[in-house]
mmCIF file of C-alpha atoms in Angstrom:
data_model
loop_
_atom_site.group_PDB
_atom_site.id
_atom_site.type_symbol
_atom_site.label_atom_id
_atom_site.label_comp_id
_atom_site.label_asym_id
_atom_site.label_seq_id
_atom_site.Cartn_x
_atom_site.Cartn_y
_atom_site.Cartn_z
ATOM 1 C CA MET A 131 22.690 -56.266 214.542
ATOM 2 C CA LYS A 132 20.966 -52.810 214.017
ATOM 3 C CA LYS A 133 18.706 -52.219 211.054
ATOM 4 C CA ILE A 134 19.348 -49.068 209.041
ATOM 5 C CA VAL A 135 16.108 -47.447 207.874
ATOM 6 C CA PHE A 136 16.218 -44.915 205.037
ATOM 7 C CA SER A 137 13.446 -42.269 204.877
ATOM 8 C CA ALA A 138 12.091 -41.381 201.424
ATOM 9 C CA ALA A 139 10.603 -38.039 202.581
ATOM 10 C CA PRO A 140 13.644 -35.856 201.883
ATOM 11 C CA VAL A 141 14.045 -37.322 198.442
ATOM 12 C CA LEU A 142 10.364 -36.809 197.636
ATOM 13 C CA PHE A 143 10.496 -33.215 198.897
ATOM 14 C CA ALA A 144 13.519 -32.450 196.725
ATOM 15 C CA ALA A 145 11.820 -33.901 193.654
ATOM 16 C CA LEU A 146 8.724 -31.825 194.251
ATOM 17 C CA ALA A 147 10.843 -28.700 194.691
ATOM 18 C CA LEU A 148 12.642 -29.319 191.437
ATOM 19 C CA SER A 149 9.332 -29.908 189.624
ATOM 20 C CA THR A 150 7.828 -26.686 190.994
ATOM 21 C CA ALA A 151 10.924 -24.699 190.070
ATOM 22 C CA ALA A 152 10.721 -26.046 186.542
ATOM 23 C CA GLN A 153 7.093 -24.911 186.195
ATOM 24 C CA THR A 154 7.554 -21.378 187.650
ATOM 25 C CA PRO A 155 8.777 -18.860 185.005
ATOM 26 C CA PRO A 156 11.881 -16.966 185.933
ATOM 27 C CA GLN A 157 11.429 -13.476 187.298
ATOM 28 C CA THR A 158 12.331 -10.733 184.739
ATOM 29 C CA THR A 159 13.323 -7.184 185.479
ATOM 30 C CA PRO A 160 11.011 -4.626 183.731
ATOM 31 C CA PRO A 161 12.792 -2.454 181.194
ATOM 32 C CA VAL A 162 13.777 0.992 182.245
ATOM 33 C CA VAL A 163 11.682 3.570 180.312
ATOM 34 C CA ALA A 164 13.277 6.908 179.814
ATOM 35 C CA PRO A 165 10.999 9.803 180.876
ATOM 36 C CA VAL A 166 9.314 11.654 177.992
ATOM 37 C CA GLU A 167 10.619 15.161 177.754
ATOM 38 C CA ALA A 168 7.900 17.832 177.613
ATOM 39 C CA GLN A 169 7.746 19.537 174.231
ATOM 40 C CA PRO A 170 8.584 23.224 174.481
ATOM 41 C CA VAL A 171 5.590 25.524 174.043
ATOM 42 C CA SER A 172 5.934 27.869 171.070
ATOM 43 C CA PRO A 173 5.858 31.529 172.056
ATOM 44 C CA CYS A 174 4.217 32.329 168.706
ATOM 45 C CA PRO A 175 0.413 32.481 168.474
ATOM 46 C CA GLU A 176 -1.736 31.581 165.483
ATOM 47 C CA ILE A 177 -3.435 34.730 164.166
ATOM 48 C CA ARG A 178 -6.830 34.746 162.446
ATOM 49 C CA LEU A 179 -9.146 37.586 161.479
ATOM 50 C CA GLN A 180 -12.916 37.256 161.575
ATOM 51 C CA THR A 181 -15.311 39.457 159.611
ATOM 52 C CA ALA A 182 -18.451 39.328 157.448
ATOM 53 C CA THR A 183 -18.489 36.586 154.810
ATOM 54 C CA GLN A 184 -21.248 38.122 152.664
ATOM 55 C CA PRO A 185 -21.091 41.434 150.778
ATOM 56 C CA VAL A 186 -22.258 44.394 152.833
ATOM 57 C CA ARG A 187 -24.027 47.479 151.561
ATOM 58 C CA GLU A 188 -22.069 50.688 151.534
ATOM 59 C CA GLY A 189 -22.669 52.616 154.744
ATOM 60 C CA THR A 190 -23.119 49.487 156.854
ATOM 61 C CA PRO A 191 -20.747 49.242 159.863
ATOM 62 C CA VAL A 192 -18.161 46.485 159.383
ATOM 63 C CA ARG A 193 -16.387 44.698 162.235
ATOM 64 C CA PHE A 194 -12.987 42.986 162.137
ATOM 65 C CA ALA A 195 -11.853 40.811 165.064
ATOM 66 C CA ALA A 196 -8.430 39.289 165.765
ATOM 67 C CA VAL A 197 -8.340 35.778 167.251
ATOM 68 C CA LEU A 198 -5.041 34.620 168.786
ATOM 69 C CA THR A 199 -4.590 30.917 169.554
ATOM 70 C CA GLY A 200 -1.645 29.614 171.579
ATOM 71 C CA GLY A 201 1.566 31.507 172.088
ATOM 72 C CA ASP A 202 3.132 32.953 175.206
ATOM 73 C CA THR A 203 0.257 34.112 177.389
ATOM 74 C CA LYS A 204 2.608 36.318 179.389
ATOM 75 C CA ILE A 205 3.069 38.599 176.397
ATOM 76 C CA SER A 206 0.669 41.501 175.947
ATOM 77 C CA PRO A 207 0.258 41.899 172.175
ATOM 78 C CA ILE A 208 0.252 45.286 170.502
ATOM 79 C CA PHE A 209 -2.398 45.665 167.774
ATOM 80 C CA ASN A 210 -1.881 48.015 164.848
ATOM 81 C CA TRP A 211 -4.653 48.079 162.217
ATOM 82 C CA SER A 212 -4.854 49.646 158.757
ATOM 83 C CA ILE A 213 -7.714 49.604 156.229
ATOM 84 C CA SER A 214 -7.860 50.179 152.477
ATOM 85 C CA ALA A 215 -11.212 52.015 152.350
ATOM 86 C CA GLY A 216 -13.839 53.448 154.644
ATOM 87 C CA VAL A 217 -13.105 55.064 157.996
ATOM 88 C CA MET A 218 -11.999 53.266 161.162
ATOM 89 C CA SER A 219 -14.485 54.502 163.730
ATOM 90 C CA ALA A 220 -13.289 52.597 166.835
ATOM 91 C CA GLY A 221 -10.892 49.971 168.157
ATOM 92 C CA GLN A 222 -7.408 50.958 166.984
ATOM 93 C CA GLY A 223 -4.908 49.328 169.341
ATOM 94 C CA THR A 224 -7.343 46.583 170.398
ATOM 95 C CA ARG A 225 -8.393 43.160 169.117
ATOM 96 C CA ASN A 226 -11.591 44.489 167.481
ATOM 97 C CA ILE A 227 -12.191 47.433 165.177
ATOM 98 C CA SER A 228 -15.319 48.972 163.659
ATOM 99 C CA VAL A 229 -15.231 50.488 160.179
ATOM 100 C CA ASP A 230 -17.683 52.905 158.585
ATOM 101 C CA SER A 231 -18.002 51.582 155.016
ATOM 102 C CA THR A 232 -19.358 54.839 153.569
ATOM 103 C CA GLY A 233 -17.540 55.512 150.287
ATOM 104 C CA ALA A 234 -16.010 52.033 150.127
ATOM 105 C CA GLY A 235 -18.454 50.953 147.412
ATOM 106 C CA ALA A 236 -16.279 52.713 144.836
ATOM 107 C CA HIS A 237 -13.452 50.314 145.744
ATOM 108 C CA ARG A 238 -15.811 47.305 145.965
ATOM 109 C CA GLN A 239 -14.063 46.020 149.107
ATOM 110 C CA ILE A 240 -12.378 46.828 152.410
ATOM 111 C CA ILE A 241 -9.040 45.156 153.159
ATOM 112 C CA ALA A 242 -7.990 45.141 156.811
ATOM 113 C CA ASP A 243 -4.325 44.534 157.663
ATOM 114 C CA LEU A 244 -3.287 43.735 161.225
ATOM 115 C CA LEU A 245 0.309 43.998 162.473
ATOM 116 C CA ILE A 246 0.932 42.536 165.954
ATOM 117 C CA GLY A 247 3.903 43.541 168.052
ATOM 118 C CA GLY A 248 5.376 42.180 171.282
ATOM 119 C CA PHE A 249 6.204 38.606 170.189
ATOM 120 C CA PRO A 250 9.664 37.264 169.263
ATOM 121 C CA PRO A 251 10.996 38.167 165.789
ATOM 122 C CA GLU A 252 10.588 34.602 164.510
ATOM 123 C CA CYS A 253 6.822 34.772 164.992
ATOM 124 C CA SER A 254 4.456 35.567 162.155
ATOM 125 C CA ASN A 255 2.944 38.903 163.143
ATOM 126 C CA GLN A 256 0.591 39.850 160.312
ATOM 127 C CA ALA A 257 -2.914 38.882 159.118
ATOM 128 C CA THR A 258 -5.300 40.175 156.447
ATOM 129 C CA ALA A 259 -9.058 39.955 155.873
ATOM 130 C CA THR A 260 -11.298 41.302 153.105
ATOM 131 C CA VAL A 261 -14.974 42.301 153.021
ATOM 132 C CA ASN A 262 -16.777 42.922 149.743
ATOM 133 C CA VAL A 263 -18.782 46.142 149.692
ATOM 134 C CA ALA A 264 -21.755 46.705 147.392
ATOM 135 C CA GLY A 265 -21.954 50.315 146.309
ATOM 136 C CA PRO A 266 -25.270 52.061 145.673
ATOM 137 C CA ALA A 267 -27.242 51.644 142.469
ATOM 138 C CA VAL A 268 -26.383 54.304 139.875
ATOM 139 C CA MET A 269 -28.557 55.624 137.062
ATOM 140 C CA VAL A 270 -26.227 55.889 134.071
ATOM 141 C CA HIS A 271 -28.709 57.068 131.400
ATOM 142 C CA GLU A 272 -32.137 58.666 131.160
ATOM 143 C CA PHE A 273 -33.863 59.378 127.870
ATOM 144 C CA GLY A 274 -37.255 59.732 126.277
ATOM 145 C CA ASP A 275 -38.759 58.337 123.087
ATOM 146 C CA LEU A 276 -35.766 58.094 120.719
ATOM 147 C CA PRO A 277 -35.161 56.748 117.252
ATOM 148 C CA VAL A 278 -33.960 53.142 117.357
ATOM 149 C CA LYS A 279 -30.420 54.138 116.341
ATOM 150 C CA ASP A 280 -30.033 56.678 119.167
ATOM 151 C CA GLU A 281 -31.540 54.211 121.634
ATOM 152 C CA ALA A 282 -29.013 51.553 120.552
ATOM 153 C CA GLU A 283 -26.104 53.948 121.138
ATOM 154 C CA ARG A 284 -27.098 54.381 124.776
ATOM 155 C CA LEU A 285 -27.603 50.663 125.233
ATOM 156 C CA ASP A 286 -24.141 50.006 123.769
ATOM 157 C CA ILE A 287 -22.577 52.225 126.436
ATOM 158 C CA LEU A 288 -24.454 50.278 129.113
ATOM 159 C CA VAL A 289 -23.342 46.932 127.657
ATOM 160 C CA SER A 290 -19.716 48.081 127.605
ATOM 161 C CA GLY A 291 -19.814 48.814 131.322
ATOM 162 C CA LEU A 292 -21.631 45.590 132.227
ATOM 163 C CA SER A 293 -19.125 43.473 130.296
ATOM 164 C CA GLN A 294 -16.367 44.653 132.647
ATOM 165 C CA SER A 295 -18.158 43.923 135.919
ATOM 166 C CA PRO A 296 -20.548 41.377 137.486
ATOM 167 C CA ASP A 297 -23.197 44.048 138.105
ATOM 168 C CA ARG A 298 -26.806 43.836 137.005
ATOM 169 C CA THR A 299 -28.846 46.386 135.111
ATOM 170 C CA TYR A 300 -32.385 47.490 135.867
ATOM 171 C CA ILE A 301 -34.267 49.305 133.113
ATOM 172 C CA PHE A 302 -37.321 51.272 134.189
ATOM 173 C CA GLY A 303 -39.852 52.289 131.566
ATOM 174 C CA TYR A 304 -42.482 54.995 132.061
ATOM 175 C CA ALA A 305 -45.184 55.543 129.459
ATOM 176 C CA GLY A 306 -46.464 59.048 128.771
ATOM 177 C CA ARG A 307 -50.052 60.187 129.022
ATOM 178 C CA THR A 308 -50.670 59.855 125.308
ATOM 179 C CA ASN A 309 -48.772 56.637 124.574
ATOM 180 C CA PRO A 310 -50.792 53.654 123.399
ATOM 181 C CA ARG A 311 -51.521 50.684 125.635
ATOM 182 C CA GLY A 312 -48.490 48.377 125.956
ATOM 183 C CA TYR A 313 -46.004 51.051 124.832
ATOM 184 C CA SER A 314 -43.701 50.674 127.863
ATOM 185 C CA ALA A 315 -43.785 46.853 127.867
ATOM 186 C CA ALA A 316 -42.945 46.629 124.153
ATOM 187 C CA SER A 317 -40.048 49.097 124.511
ATOM 188 C CA LEU A 318 -38.601 47.297 127.534
ATOM 189 C CA ARG A 319 -38.806 43.940 125.781
ATOM 190 C CA ARG A 320 -36.942 45.356 122.779
ATOM 191 C CA MET A 321 -34.164 46.828 124.957
ATOM 192 C CA ARG A 322 -33.714 43.639 126.954
ATOM 193 C CA GLU A 323 -33.408 41.534 123.809
ATOM 194 C CA TYR A 324 -30.808 43.959 122.456
ATOM 195 C CA ILE A 325 -28.669 43.775 125.627
ATOM 196 C CA VAL A 326 -28.888 39.968 125.916
ATOM 197 C CA LYS A 327 -28.002 39.583 122.234
ATOM 198 C CA ALA A 328 -24.930 41.770 122.907
ATOM 199 C CA GLY A 329 -23.637 39.115 125.345
ATOM 200 C CA ILE A 330 -24.949 40.064 128.797
ATOM 201 C CA PRO A 331 -26.478 37.025 130.598
ATOM 202 C CA PRO A 332 -30.284 37.237 130.862
ATOM 203 C CA ASN A 333 -30.209 36.887 134.671
ATOM 204 C CA ARG A 334 -28.364 40.212 134.864
ATOM 205 C CA VAL A 335 -30.866 42.189 132.787
ATOM 206 C CA MET A 336 -34.049 43.236 134.604
ATOM 207 C CA VAL A 337 -36.819 45.371 133.095
ATOM 208 C CA ILE A 338 -39.564 46.994 135.150
ATOM 209 C CA ASP A 339 -42.677 48.816 133.961
ATOM 210 C CA GLY A 340 -42.616 51.822 136.271
ATOM 211 C CA GLY A 341 -46.030 53.227 135.428
ATOM 212 C CA PHE A 342 -46.694 56.643 133.928
ATOM 213 C CA ARG A 343 -45.197 60.104 133.678
ATOM 214 C CA GLU A 344 -46.168 63.146 131.669
ATOM 215 C CA GLU A 345 -43.819 62.100 128.858
ATOM 216 C CA PRO A 346 -42.257 58.691 128.139
ATOM 217 C CA VAL A 347 -38.978 58.149 130.016
ATOM 218 C CA PHE A 348 -36.519 55.255 130.273
ATOM 219 C CA GLU A 349 -33.903 54.899 133.020
ATOM 220 C CA LEU A 350 -30.852 52.635 132.770
ATOM 221 C CA TRP A 351 -29.499 51.623 136.189
ATOM 222 C CA VAL A 352 -26.368 49.701 137.172
ATOM 223 C CA VAL A 353 -26.958 47.751 140.388
ATOM 224 C CA PRO A 354 -24.092 45.891 142.138
ATOM 225 C CA PHE A 355 -24.961 42.557 143.740
ATOM 226 C CA GLY A 356 -25.959 43.109 147.351
ATOM 227 C CA SER A 357 -26.966 46.744 146.914
ATOM 228 C CA GLU A 358 -30.488 48.102 147.318
ATOM 229 C CA ILE A 359 -32.621 47.857 144.190
ATOM 230 C CA PRO A 360 -34.076 51.193 143.024
ATOM 231 C CA ARG A 361 -37.831 51.627 143.035
ATOM 232 C CA PRO A 362 -40.093 53.033 140.331
ATOM 233 C CA THR A 363 -40.973 56.727 140.618
ATOM 234 C CA PRO A 364 -44.089 57.377 138.527
ATOM 235 C CA THR A 365 -45.523 60.901 138.559
ATOM 236 C CA VAL A 366 -48.957 60.237 137.026
ATOM 237 C CA ASP A 367 -51.642 58.123 138.648
ATOM 238 C CA ARG A 368 -52.575 55.149 136.474
ATOM 239 C CA ARG A 369 -56.253 55.943 137.046
ATOM 240 C CA GLU A 370 -55.821 59.237 135.160
ATOM 241 C CA ILE A 371 -54.672 57.528 131.984
ATOM 242 C CA VAL A 372 -57.075 57.310 129.061
ATOM 243 C CA PHE A 373 -55.520 55.284 126.285
ATOM 244 C CA PRO A 374 -56.119 56.606 122.780
ATOM 245 C CA ARG A 375 -58.634 54.662 120.784
ATOM 246 C CA THR A 376 -57.341 52.708 117.854
ATOM 247 C CA THR A 377 -58.899 53.442 114.484
ATOM 248 C CA PRO A 378 -61.264 50.614 113.634
ATOM 249 C CA ILE A 379 -60.706 48.818 110.357
ATOM 250 C CA ARG A 380 -63.573 49.399 107.987
ATOM 251 C CA ARG A 381 -64.717 46.389 106.129
ATOM 252 C CA LYS A 382 -65.683 46.683 102.523
ATOM 253 C CA PRO A 383 -69.315 46.029 101.860
#
C-alpha cells in the first residue's frame, strides 16, 4: 500500500503571499493637474513722472523725467509735454525735458503734463508732476524816520500781504550818522512786536541791523521760502560814526 505524502510548502507560500499583499498599500493613480494658463500681459504701462521734491529758486533749471513700467515693449511711445510756467528748453518728444524756471516764481510752481500716444485706447496715457518755485525776494516798502502812525500804516500793508501767503518778512534797519546809539535796534524791535501782535508768527518775522547810511532808512522785504535772503547794503563805514553825547544829569548840591 503506497503512502500519500502532502507537502506544506505550497500552503505556506500562499499564506505568506496573502500576508504580504495585505501589508502593501494599493497603488493609486496621481490626479491629473490641469496646466496653468499664462496670464496675458497688459499692453498698458504704468506711467510715473520724476522731478525735484524740494522748492527750487527761480531761474534754476528743472528736469522732468517719465518712467514707464511694464506694457507692450514693442510699442514706441510718443511723448507730448506741456508746462504751466517757465520755458521748455529741451526734450520735447522724449522721456526727459528741461525747463528754464525764470519767471515761474510769480506762479509759485511749474506743473508738467505728459500725454503719451501709441498705446491702445484703454490705456491710461497721462501723468502730471508739480515743482514749487521760490520767487526772488521783493522789497515792498522803504522809508525813513516816520511818525509812529505813518510807520504803522506801512506795517499794516505788509501784514495784509503776509496773512495771505506763507512768506517771511525781513526788515532791515539802517541808522543815520546823527542817530543815537541803539536807534536802529530799538526801531526794529518795535516794528517786529507790532507785526507779531497783528497775527504773523514770530518765526516769519526777521529783523536785521544793516549798519549805517547817511540818513536813517528801513526796508521791508517779502522773502518766499527757498529764495535767496537779501543782504544788508550800508553806505557808511561804522568806523566813521561818532555817536552824539548824551547830556549828563546834573545833581543838585
